[in-house]
GROMACS .gro file of C-alpha atoms in nm:
model
  412
    1MET     CA    1 -10.632 -16.697  27.353
    2ALA     CA    2 -10.820 -16.911  27.183
    3GLU     CA    3 -11.018 -16.654  26.980
    4PHE     CA    4 -10.724 -16.496  26.879
    5LEU     CA    5 -10.498 -16.843  26.722
    6LYS     CA    6 -10.850 -16.825  26.550
    7ARG     CA    7 -10.870 -16.521  26.402
    8LYS     CA    8 -10.505 -16.535  26.273
    9ARG     CA    9 -10.585 -16.749  25.961
   10ALA     CA   10 -10.304 -16.590  25.694
   11ILE     CA   11  -9.928 -16.629  25.896
   12GLU     CA   12  -9.725 -16.885  25.806
   13PRO     CA   13  -9.756 -17.227  25.956
   14THR     CA   14  -9.378 -17.212  26.163
   15THR     CA   15  -9.498 -16.892  26.279
   16ARG     CA   16  -9.834 -17.068  26.443
   17ARG     CA   17  -9.660 -17.294  26.576
   18SER     CA   18  -9.507 -17.019  26.778
   19TYR     CA   19  -9.845 -16.867  26.902
   20GLU     CA   20  -9.993 -17.218  26.989
   21SER     CA   21  -9.704 -17.312  27.268
   22HIS     CA   22  -9.658 -16.957  27.402
   23VAL     CA   23 -10.016 -17.023  27.454
   24ARG     CA   24 -10.057 -17.373  27.591
   25LEU     CA   25  -9.685 -17.371  27.809
   26TYR     CA   26  -9.666 -17.056  27.958
   27LEU     CA   27  -9.965 -16.762  27.866
   28THR     CA   28 -10.267 -17.038  27.993
   29PRO     CA   29 -10.116 -17.156  28.264
   30TYR     CA   30  -9.980 -16.842  28.411
   31LEU     CA   31 -10.243 -16.562  28.295
   32GLY     CA   32 -10.527 -16.775  28.207
   33ASN     CA   33 -10.774 -16.738  28.494
   34ILE     CA   34 -10.772 -16.406  28.529
   35ARG     CA   35 -11.050 -16.173  28.347
   36LEU     CA   36 -10.936 -16.008  27.987
   37ASP     CA   37 -11.042 -15.654  28.133
   38GLN     CA   38 -10.876 -15.773  28.490
   39LEU     CA   39 -10.500 -15.828  28.380
   40ARG     CA   40 -10.275 -15.568  28.564
   41VAL     CA   41  -9.904 -15.539  28.442
   42SER     CA   42  -9.848 -15.695  28.780
   43ASP     CA   43  -9.992 -16.033  28.635
   44ILE     CA   44  -9.733 -16.037  28.348
   45ALA     CA   45  -9.448 -15.961  28.506
   46GLY     CA   46  -9.517 -16.240  28.748
   47MET     CA   47  -9.541 -16.486  28.504
   48PHE     CA   48  -9.199 -16.383  28.378
   49ASP     CA   49  -9.047 -16.381  28.747
   50ALA     CA   50  -9.254 -16.783  28.776
   51ILE     CA   51  -9.028 -16.819  28.447
   52GLU     CA   52  -8.706 -16.612  28.577
   53GLU     CA   53  -8.758 -16.896  28.917
   54PHE     CA   54  -8.762 -17.204  28.681
   55ASN     CA   55  -8.465 -17.089  28.491
   56ASP     CA   56  -8.287 -17.077  28.853
   57THR     CA   57  -8.417 -17.366  28.905
   58VAL     CA   58  -8.273 -17.563  28.664
   59ALA     CA   59  -7.943 -17.378  28.599
   60THR     CA   60  -7.895 -17.494  29.040
   61GLU     CA   61  -8.027 -17.840  29.013
   62ARG     CA   62  -7.719 -17.900  28.682
   63ALA     CA   63  -7.519 -17.731  28.899
   64SER     CA   64  -7.567 -17.951  29.259
   65GLY     CA   65  -7.329 -18.256  29.058
   66ASP     CA   66  -7.568 -18.454  29.246
   67PRO     CA   67  -7.654 -18.777  28.937
   68ALA     CA   68  -8.013 -18.762  29.097
   69ARG     CA   69  -8.074 -18.424  29.071
   70VAL     CA   70  -7.928 -18.310  28.765
   71LEU     CA   71  -8.116 -18.691  28.642
   72ALA     CA   72  -8.464 -18.458  28.730
   73VAL     CA   73  -8.403 -18.138  28.502
   74ARG     CA   74  -8.227 -18.340  28.215
   75TYR     CA   75  -8.474 -18.335  27.937
   76ARG     CA   76  -8.578 -17.934  28.134
   77ARG     CA   77  -8.490 -17.613  27.900
   78PRO     CA   78  -8.425 -17.262  28.081
   79VAL     CA   79  -8.619 -17.005  27.910
   80GLY     CA   80  -8.359 -16.753  27.763
   81PRO     CA   81  -8.456 -16.352  27.714
   82THR     CA   82  -8.498 -16.421  27.319
   83SER     CA   83  -8.798 -16.643  27.390
   84MET     CA   84  -8.926 -16.426  27.676
   85HIS     CA   85  -8.951 -16.121  27.393
   86ARG     CA   86  -9.128 -16.377  27.166
   87ILE     CA   87  -9.357 -16.454  27.491
   88ARG     CA   88  -9.418 -16.107  27.539
   89ALA     CA   89  -9.521 -16.009  27.184
   90THR     CA   90  -9.754 -16.302  27.128
   91LEU     CA   91  -9.938 -16.129  27.458
   92ARG     CA   92  -9.911 -15.807  27.300
   93HIS     CA   93 -10.046 -15.916  27.011
   94ALA     CA   94 -10.298 -16.115  27.066
   95LEU     CA   95 -10.466 -15.775  27.394
   96ASN     CA   96 -10.355 -15.545  27.076
   97MET     CA   97 -10.636 -15.760  26.856
   98ALA     CA   98 -10.909 -15.740  27.153
   99ILE     CA   99 -10.844 -15.341  27.199
  100ARG     CA  100 -10.913 -15.293  26.841
  101GLN     CA  101 -11.127 -15.544  26.722
  102ASP     CA  102 -11.353 -15.609  27.043
  103ARG     CA  103 -11.255 -15.289  27.261
  104LEU     CA  104 -11.219 -15.484  27.540
  105LEU     CA  105 -10.944 -15.262  27.706
  106ASP     CA  106 -10.828 -14.981  27.717
  107PHE     CA  107 -10.486 -15.044  27.737
  108ASN     CA  108 -10.229 -15.292  27.640
  109PRO     CA  109 -10.046 -15.414  27.976
  110ALA     CA  110  -9.783 -15.636  27.797
  111SER     CA  111  -9.663 -15.332  27.584
  112VAL     CA  112  -9.520 -15.163  27.926
  113VAL     CA  113  -9.393 -15.507  28.062
  114GLU     CA  114  -8.992 -15.497  28.116
  115LEU     CA  115  -8.809 -15.726  28.003
  116PRO     CA  116  -8.401 -15.809  28.013
  117ALA     CA  117  -8.225 -15.747  27.684
  118ILE     CA  118  -8.141 -15.942  27.404
  119ASP     CA  119  -7.790 -16.070  27.439
  120ARG     CA  120  -7.722 -16.175  27.092
  121PRO     CA  121  -7.457 -16.484  27.087
  122LYS     CA  122  -7.119 -16.378  26.898
  123PRO     CA  123  -6.886 -16.585  26.784
  124VAL     CA  124  -6.646 -16.763  26.948
  125VAL     CA  125  -6.285 -16.913  26.780
  126TRP     CA  126  -6.269 -17.324  26.862
  127THR     CA  127  -5.856 -17.188  26.979
  128GLU     CA  128  -5.608 -17.432  27.138
  129GLU     CA  129  -5.647 -17.327  27.482
  130LYS     CA  130  -6.052 -17.289  27.436
  131VAL     CA  131  -6.032 -17.668  27.266
  132MET     CA  132  -5.796 -17.798  27.564
  133GLN     CA  133  -6.039 -17.662  27.841
  134TRP     CA  134  -6.318 -17.827  27.668
  135ARG     CA  135  -6.232 -18.178  27.640
  136LYS     CA  136  -6.128 -18.108  27.998
  137ASP     CA  137  -6.501 -18.040  28.013
  138HIS     CA  138  -6.616 -18.353  27.767
  139ALA     CA  139  -6.431 -18.594  28.045
  140ALA     CA  140  -6.629 -18.392  28.303
  141HIS     CA  141  -6.918 -18.487  28.167
  142LEU     CA  142  -6.839 -18.841  28.057
  143ASN     CA  143  -6.756 -18.891  28.433
  144LEU     CA  144  -7.105 -18.728  28.548
  145LEU     CA  145  -7.284 -18.994  28.291
  146HIS     CA  146  -7.105 -19.243  28.430
  147ARG     CA  147  -7.185 -19.133  28.793
  148ALA     CA  148  -7.615 -19.149  28.709
  149GLY     CA  149  -7.560 -19.493  28.576
  150GLU     CA  150  -7.632 -19.311  28.203
  151SER     CA  151  -7.266 -19.413  28.029
  152ARG     CA  152  -7.501 -19.781  27.931
  153ARG     CA  153  -7.737 -19.551  27.743
  154ALA     CA  154  -7.582 -19.257  27.649
  155ASP     CA  155  -7.532 -19.218  27.257
  156PRO     CA  156  -7.192 -19.079  27.235
  157ILE     CA  157  -7.222 -18.833  27.001
  158ALA     CA  158  -7.508 -18.694  27.215
  159ALA     CA  159  -7.253 -18.661  27.485
  160TYR     CA  160  -7.045 -18.533  27.301
  161ILE     CA  161  -7.261 -18.227  27.121
  162SER     CA  162  -7.354 -18.181  27.489
  163ALA     CA  163  -7.052 -18.086  27.665
  164PRO     CA  164  -7.025 -17.748  27.812
  165ARG     CA  165  -6.929 -17.518  27.578
  166PRO     CA  166  -6.755 -17.134  27.603
  167SER     CA  167  -6.979 -16.985  27.363
  168SER     CA  168  -7.331 -17.110  27.207
  169VAL     CA  169  -7.207 -17.033  26.892
  170MET     CA  170  -6.865 -17.188  26.801
  171VAL     CA  171  -6.652 -17.106  26.529
  172TRP     CA  172  -6.370 -17.341  26.388
  173THR     CA  173  -6.028 -17.209  26.248
  174ALA     CA  174  -5.918 -17.246  25.901
  175GLU     CA  175  -5.683 -17.572  26.012
  176GLN     CA  176  -6.055 -17.710  26.131
  177THR     CA  177  -6.274 -17.633  25.883
  178LYS     CA  178  -5.947 -17.820  25.676
  179THR     CA  179  -5.987 -18.140  25.903
  180PHE     CA  180  -6.363 -18.140  25.870
  181GLN     CA  181  -6.314 -18.110  25.482
  182ALA     CA  182  -6.057 -18.407  25.446
  183HIS     CA  183  -6.340 -18.617  25.651
  184ALA     CA  184  -6.643 -18.529  25.479
  185ARG     CA  185  -6.527 -18.528  25.160
  186LYS     CA  186  -6.561 -18.894  25.134
  187ASP     CA  187  -6.955 -18.852  25.225
  188ARG     CA  188  -7.157 -18.841  24.964
  189LEU     CA  189  -7.360 -18.497  25.099
  190PHE     CA  190  -6.962 -18.338  25.149
  191VAL     CA  191  -7.071 -18.068  24.852
  192LEU     CA  192  -7.335 -17.971  25.046
  193TYR     CA  193  -7.131 -17.852  25.368
  194ARG     CA  194  -6.845 -17.744  25.214
  195LEU     CA  195  -7.147 -17.478  24.997
  196ILE     CA  196  -7.220 -17.361  25.406
  197ALA     CA  197  -6.893 -17.347  25.476
  198THR     CA  198  -6.736 -17.123  25.203
  199ARG     CA  199  -7.094 -16.949  25.082
  200GLY     CA  200  -7.251 -16.943  25.428
  201LEU     CA  201  -7.603 -17.084  25.322
  202ARG     CA  202  -7.820 -17.179  25.573
  203ARG     CA  203  -7.938 -17.590  25.605
  204GLY     CA  204  -8.284 -17.537  25.518
  205GLU     CA  205  -8.086 -17.372  25.193
  206SER     CA  206  -7.905 -17.595  25.099
  207VAL     CA  207  -8.094 -17.882  25.126
  208GLY     CA  208  -8.362 -17.714  24.922
  209LEU     CA  209  -8.123 -17.575  24.631
  210ARG     CA  210  -8.256 -17.686  24.289
  211LYS     CA  211  -8.049 -17.811  23.976
  212VAL     CA  212  -8.231 -17.525  23.792
  213ASP     CA  213  -8.060 -17.325  23.979
  214VAL     CA  214  -7.716 -17.421  23.950
  215ASN     CA  215  -7.583 -17.213  23.672
  216TYR     CA  216  -7.263 -17.363  23.543
  217ALA     CA  217  -7.169 -17.127  23.258
  218THR     CA  218  -7.185 -16.831  23.556
  219CYS     CA  219  -7.056 -17.015  23.830
  220ARG     CA  220  -7.362 -16.860  23.995
  221ILE     CA  221  -7.596 -17.048  24.220
  222GLY     CA  222  -7.979 -16.942  24.309
  223ILE     CA  223  -8.078 -16.970  24.649
  224HIS     CA  224  -8.444 -16.941  24.553
  225TRP     CA  225  -8.625 -17.223  24.694
  226GLN     CA  226  -8.576 -17.394  25.063
  227ILE     CA  227  -8.694 -17.690  25.313
  228THR     CA  228  -8.776 -17.591  25.759
  229GLN     CA  229  -8.890 -17.798  25.976
  230LEU     CA  230  -9.225 -17.771  26.181
  231GLY     CA  231  -9.145 -17.975  26.487
  232TRP     CA  232  -9.070 -18.274  26.233
  233ASP     CA  233  -9.218 -18.245  25.954
  234PRO     CA  234  -9.021 -18.077  25.651
  235ILE     CA  235  -9.201 -17.802  25.474
  236GLN     CA  236  -9.095 -17.644  25.136
  237ASP     CA  237  -9.146 -17.272  25.053
  238VAL     CA  238  -8.913 -17.003  24.912
  239PRO     CA  239  -8.735 -16.793  25.172
  240LYS     CA  240  -8.877 -16.546  25.331
  241THR     CA  241  -8.761 -16.230  25.258
  242ASP     CA  242  -8.622 -16.101  24.982
  243ALA     CA  243  -8.283 -16.074  25.085
  244SER     CA  244  -8.263 -16.417  25.126
  245ASP     CA  245  -8.417 -16.476  24.791
  246ARG     CA  246  -8.104 -16.375  24.637
  247GLU     CA  247  -7.809 -16.564  24.364
  248ILE     CA  248  -7.454 -16.635  24.526
  249ALA     CA  249  -7.089 -16.612  24.328
  250VAL     CA  250  -6.960 -17.034  24.350
  251ASP     CA  251  -6.562 -17.093  24.299
  252ALA     CA  252  -6.417 -17.342  24.060
  253GLU     CA  253  -6.343 -17.579  24.302
  254THR     CA  254  -6.714 -17.642  24.408
  255LEU     CA  255  -6.847 -17.531  24.105
  256THR     CA  256  -6.654 -17.888  24.011
  257LEU     CA  257  -6.747 -18.121  24.291
  258LEU     CA  258  -7.114 -17.987  24.187
  259LYS     CA  259  -7.091 -18.124  23.834
  260GLU     CA  260  -6.939 -18.444  24.013
  261HIS     CA  261  -7.240 -18.504  24.282
  262ASP     CA  262  -7.444 -18.445  23.932
  263LYS     CA  263  -7.236 -18.747  23.778
  264CYS     CA  264  -7.312 -18.992  24.117
  265GLN     CA  265  -7.694 -18.885  24.073
  266ARG     CA  266  -7.710 -19.024  23.808
  267ARG     CA  267  -7.564 -19.386  23.871
  268GLU     CA  268  -7.808 -19.366  24.193
  269ARG     CA  269  -8.086 -19.288  23.918
  270GLN     CA  270  -7.976 -19.607  23.730
  271ALA     CA  271  -7.931 -19.832  24.046
  272ALA     CA  272  -8.239 -19.713  24.173
  273GLY     CA  273  -8.472 -19.767  23.873
  274GLU     CA  274  -8.815 -19.762  23.858
  275ASP     CA  275  -8.816 -19.706  24.270
  276TRP     CA  276  -8.596 -19.297  24.178
  277ALA     CA  277  -8.807 -19.046  24.324
  278GLU     CA  278  -8.723 -18.715  24.055
  279SER     CA  279  -8.745 -18.409  24.262
  280GLY     CA  280  -8.558 -18.193  24.068
  281PHE     CA  281  -8.316 -18.119  24.362
  282VAL     CA  282  -7.917 -18.122  24.357
  283PHE     CA  283  -7.911 -18.292  24.735
  284THR     CA  284  -8.149 -18.615  24.766
  285ASP     CA  285  -8.138 -18.960  24.918
  286GLU     CA  286  -8.028 -19.241  24.753
  287ILE     CA  287  -8.381 -19.302  24.611
  288GLY     CA  288  -8.411 -18.889  24.468
  289ARG     CA  289  -8.622 -18.783  24.768
  290PRO     CA  290  -8.573 -18.469  24.965
  291LEU     CA  291  -8.379 -18.468  25.194
  292HIS     CA  292  -8.513 -18.426  25.591
  293PRO     CA  293  -8.297 -18.079  25.703
  294GLN     CA  294  -8.216 -18.320  26.062
  295HIS     CA  295  -8.095 -18.617  25.819
  296VAL     CA  296  -7.831 -18.353  25.741
  297THR     CA  297  -7.752 -18.252  26.120
  298ASP     CA  298  -7.731 -18.524  26.219
  299ARG     CA  299  -7.471 -18.714  25.918
  300PHE     CA  300  -7.336 -18.334  25.998
  301CYS     CA  301  -7.254 -18.413  26.413
  302GLY     CA  302  -7.144 -18.771  26.287
  303ILE     CA  303  -6.857 -18.615  26.090
  304CYS     CA  304  -6.794 -18.460  26.415
  305TYR     CA  305  -6.714 -18.659  26.637
  306GLN     CA  306  -6.474 -18.929  26.416
  307ALA     CA  307  -6.312 -18.571  26.334
  308GLY     CA  308  -6.187 -18.548  26.678
  309LEU     CA  309  -6.297 -18.192  26.649
  310PRO     CA  310  -6.424 -17.906  26.882
  311PRO     CA  311  -6.846 -17.886  26.869
  312ILE     CA  312  -6.995 -17.721  26.669
  313ARG     CA  313  -7.396 -17.669  26.506
  314LEU     CA  314  -7.405 -17.692  26.143
  315HIS     CA  315  -7.561 -17.309  26.122
  316ASP     CA  316  -7.184 -17.199  26.346
  317LEU     CA  317  -7.032 -17.347  25.967
  318ARG     CA  318  -7.231 -17.049  25.787
  319HIS     CA  319  -7.072 -16.836  26.140
  320GLY     CA  320  -6.748 -16.929  25.999
  321ALA     CA  321  -6.811 -16.866  25.686
  322ALA     CA  322  -6.939 -16.513  25.763
  323THR     CA  323  -6.615 -16.477  26.014
  324ALA     CA  324  -6.332 -16.581  25.738
  325MET     CA  325  -6.508 -16.385  25.443
  326LEU     CA  326  -6.467 -16.082  25.718
  327ALA     CA  327  -6.151 -16.171  25.819
  328ALA     CA  328  -5.964 -16.243  25.402
  329GLY     CA  329  -6.076 -15.898  25.376
  330VAL     CA  330  -6.370 -15.905  25.198
  331ASP     CA  331  -6.651 -15.670  25.157
  332ILE     CA  332  -6.906 -15.564  25.434
  333LYS     CA  333  -7.186 -15.579  25.174
  334ILE     CA  334  -7.100 -15.887  24.911
  335VAL     CA  335  -7.062 -16.026  25.300
  336GLN     CA  336  -7.400 -15.907  25.386
  337GLU     CA  337  -7.596 -16.056  25.019
  338THR     CA  338  -7.345 -16.366  25.027
  339LEU     CA  339  -7.540 -16.450  25.329
  340GLY     CA  340  -7.851 -16.286  25.247
  341HIS     CA  341  -7.912 -16.053  25.577
  342THR     CA  342  -8.150 -15.727  25.520
  343THR     CA  343  -7.851 -15.527  25.614
  344SER     CA  344  -7.511 -15.440  25.645
  345ALA     CA  345  -7.544 -15.269  26.003
  346PHE     CA  346  -7.656 -15.627  26.097
  347THR     CA  347  -7.371 -15.881  25.979
  348ARG     CA  348  -7.118 -15.620  26.119
  349ASP     CA  349  -7.325 -15.577  26.487
  350THR     CA  350  -7.311 -16.022  26.484
  351TYR     CA  351  -6.947 -16.097  26.345
  352THR     CA  352  -6.720 -15.871  26.562
  353SER     CA  353  -6.501 -16.197  26.640
  354VAL     CA  354  -6.232 -16.255  26.449
  355TYR     CA  355  -6.001 -16.471  26.426
  356PRO     CA  356  -5.710 -16.451  26.666
  357GLU     CA  357  -5.389 -16.399  26.428
  358ALA     CA  358  -5.635 -16.190  26.196
  359ALA     CA  359  -5.709 -15.979  26.539
  360ALA     CA  360  -5.247 -15.953  26.622
  361ALA     CA  361  -5.206 -15.828  26.285
  362ALA     CA  362  -5.461 -15.565  26.298
  363ALA     CA  363  -5.290 -15.438  26.608
  364GLU     CA  364  -4.949 -15.470  26.489
  365ALA     CA  365  -5.047 -15.286  26.200
  366THR     CA  366  -5.194 -14.964  26.442
  367ALA     CA  367  -4.972 -14.946  26.687
  368ALA     CA  368  -4.707 -14.936  26.356
  369PHE     CA  369  -4.877 -14.640  26.210
  370LEU     CA  370  -4.983 -14.396  26.516
  371THR     CA  371  -4.604 -14.460  26.624
  372GLY     CA  372  -4.459 -14.474  26.285
  373SER     CA  373  -4.257 -14.717  26.275
  374PRO     CA  374  -4.064 -14.787  25.961
  375VAL     CA  375  -4.134 -15.126  25.895
  376PRO     CA  376  -4.385 -15.233  25.761
  377ALA     CA  377  -4.708 -15.368  25.890
  378PRO     CA  378  -4.849 -15.714  25.826
  379ARG     CA  379  -5.184 -15.662  25.662
  380PRO     CA  380  -5.440 -15.846  25.899
  381VAL     CA  381  -5.441 -16.214  25.837
  382PRO     CA  382  -5.682 -16.540  25.900
  383PRO     CA  383  -5.505 -16.823  25.974
  384GLY     CA  384  -5.347 -17.046  25.748
  385ARG     CA  385  -5.101 -16.755  25.699
  386ARG     CA  386  -4.781 -16.658  25.696
  387THR     CA  387  -4.724 -16.281  25.804
  388PRO     CA  388  -4.403 -16.170  25.682
  389ARG     CA  389  -4.031 -16.261  25.891
  390PRO     CA  390  -3.938 -16.031  26.114
  391GLY     CA  391  -3.680 -15.799  25.982
  392GLN     CA  392  -3.719 -15.875  25.626
  393ASP     CA  393  -3.522 -15.670  25.439
  394ALA     CA  394  -3.687 -15.373  25.191
  395LYS     CA  395  -3.568 -15.556  24.830
  396ASP     CA  396  -3.815 -15.888  24.922
  397ALA     CA  397  -4.065 -15.634  25.069
  398ALA     CA  398  -4.102 -15.445  24.709
  399ALA     CA  399  -4.103 -15.780  24.582
  400GLY     CA  400  -4.356 -15.856  24.714
  401ASP     CA  401  -4.253 -16.172  24.912
  402THR     CA  402  -4.468 -16.265  25.183
  403GLY     CA  403  -4.317 -16.534  25.335
  404GLY     CA  404  -4.586 -16.721  25.130
  405THR     CA  405  -4.977 -16.777  25.212
  406VAL     CA  406  -5.266 -17.039  25.185
  407THR     CA  407  -5.627 -17.017  25.129
  408LEU     CA  408  -5.845 -16.920  25.411
  409LEU     CA  409  -6.073 -17.203  25.354
  410PRO     CA  410  -5.880 -17.515  25.155
  411THR     CA  411  -6.001 -17.721  24.832
  412SER     CA  412  -5.913 -17.996  24.937
   0.00000   0.00000   0.00000
C-alpha cells in the first residue's frame, strides 16, 4: 500500500488524503500482516465484518443510557456504507495496479467482496410534528450531558447540533427559511447565505465567488472557482466537473443585496487602510482575506441556534433550495443546471421529498382527475401559498382569484 501511494502522483490533494486515511485506519491494521500473493476474499470480507462489529459496539454504547459508556465512545464515528465502498475502492485500485504493473496477482479479491448497498439519504422536511419530537429529543440529549457531567463544559451550539434528528438530511419549510433570513439579515455574510438558500450554491462555491464573476448587467453569476478544505487547510481551485463550472441567474433582490454588500466591503477597505489584503472575492473577512469555509459554517450554526430553528447543516440549505425549486414547479433540467449536477436523473433521485402541502395538493389533483370531479383541482403549491377556498365559484376561478399568494422563499 505504501508503494501504491508513492506511485499515485497526479491526483487531487483531497483524493490523496482519502487514500492515505483508508490505508492508515483500515487496510494496514486489518490486512497489513498478509502477504500480497496470499490475500483472499475472506480476508477482505473479515475486515468489513470487523468494521461492522465496531459500528455495533458504538451504537450499543451510545444507546446504553450509561453516562460513562456514552462518554467512552464520544469521539468514535461509525463507518457508513458509503465509506465502506470507498475503502474497498481504494484497495481494489491498489490491487489492480499490482496486477497491471507488477503482475503480482492473477485475480483481484477486492472486486468480488459483497458490501451493503449505499442508501443515499433523502431530504426530509422539518414539519411541525418532527420539530416537536426533536425538541423532546434535544431536551433528553441535554439531560444526558448533564448526567455525564458535561453540561458545564458543553458548548450549547454543539449540543444543539448533535441532538438526534429524523434524517441526516433535513430541510426547512418556507416559513422556517423566512425566519432564518430575518435573523441572518444583520450578519455581514447574509447575502452568502441567501445565495445558498435560493440558488443552491455549495459552501465552497459561495466562499469562492469572485467579483469578476458577478455580472450585474445580465443578472447572472459565474461559478468558476471554489475554496474547499483539505483537513483544516483551505484549498482554492476550479470546480471538479464541467457541470459544476456554470453560470446561474440571480433574482433582482439578491442582486441589489450584492451591490449593497460591495459598498459595505468598500467601507471596510477604507477602514482597514494598509492592512487591507485585496483577494478579489465577493465575500471576505474584515480586512479582505478569503473566508475559511469552516468559519462560514460556524456562523451559520450560531444564527440557527439564536433563531430557535430546528438544526440543519449548511449543505442542507442547498438541499432546501433544490426542494423548493421542484415544489414551485421549476423544470427539472433547470434545477439540475442551477445546482451543477451532471445529470437530471441524479437531481430527480436525490430530491424526491416534497413539502407536505405540495404533496397534499398533488393528491387532490390526482383524485379529481381520476374521479372526474367538477371542482377545479388545486395546483401543487409550496407552503406559504394558499389554495383556492373549498367551493370557490367558477367566476372567481375564471378571474384568477386563487386566494392570494406569497413567494416561496421571501426576499426579506
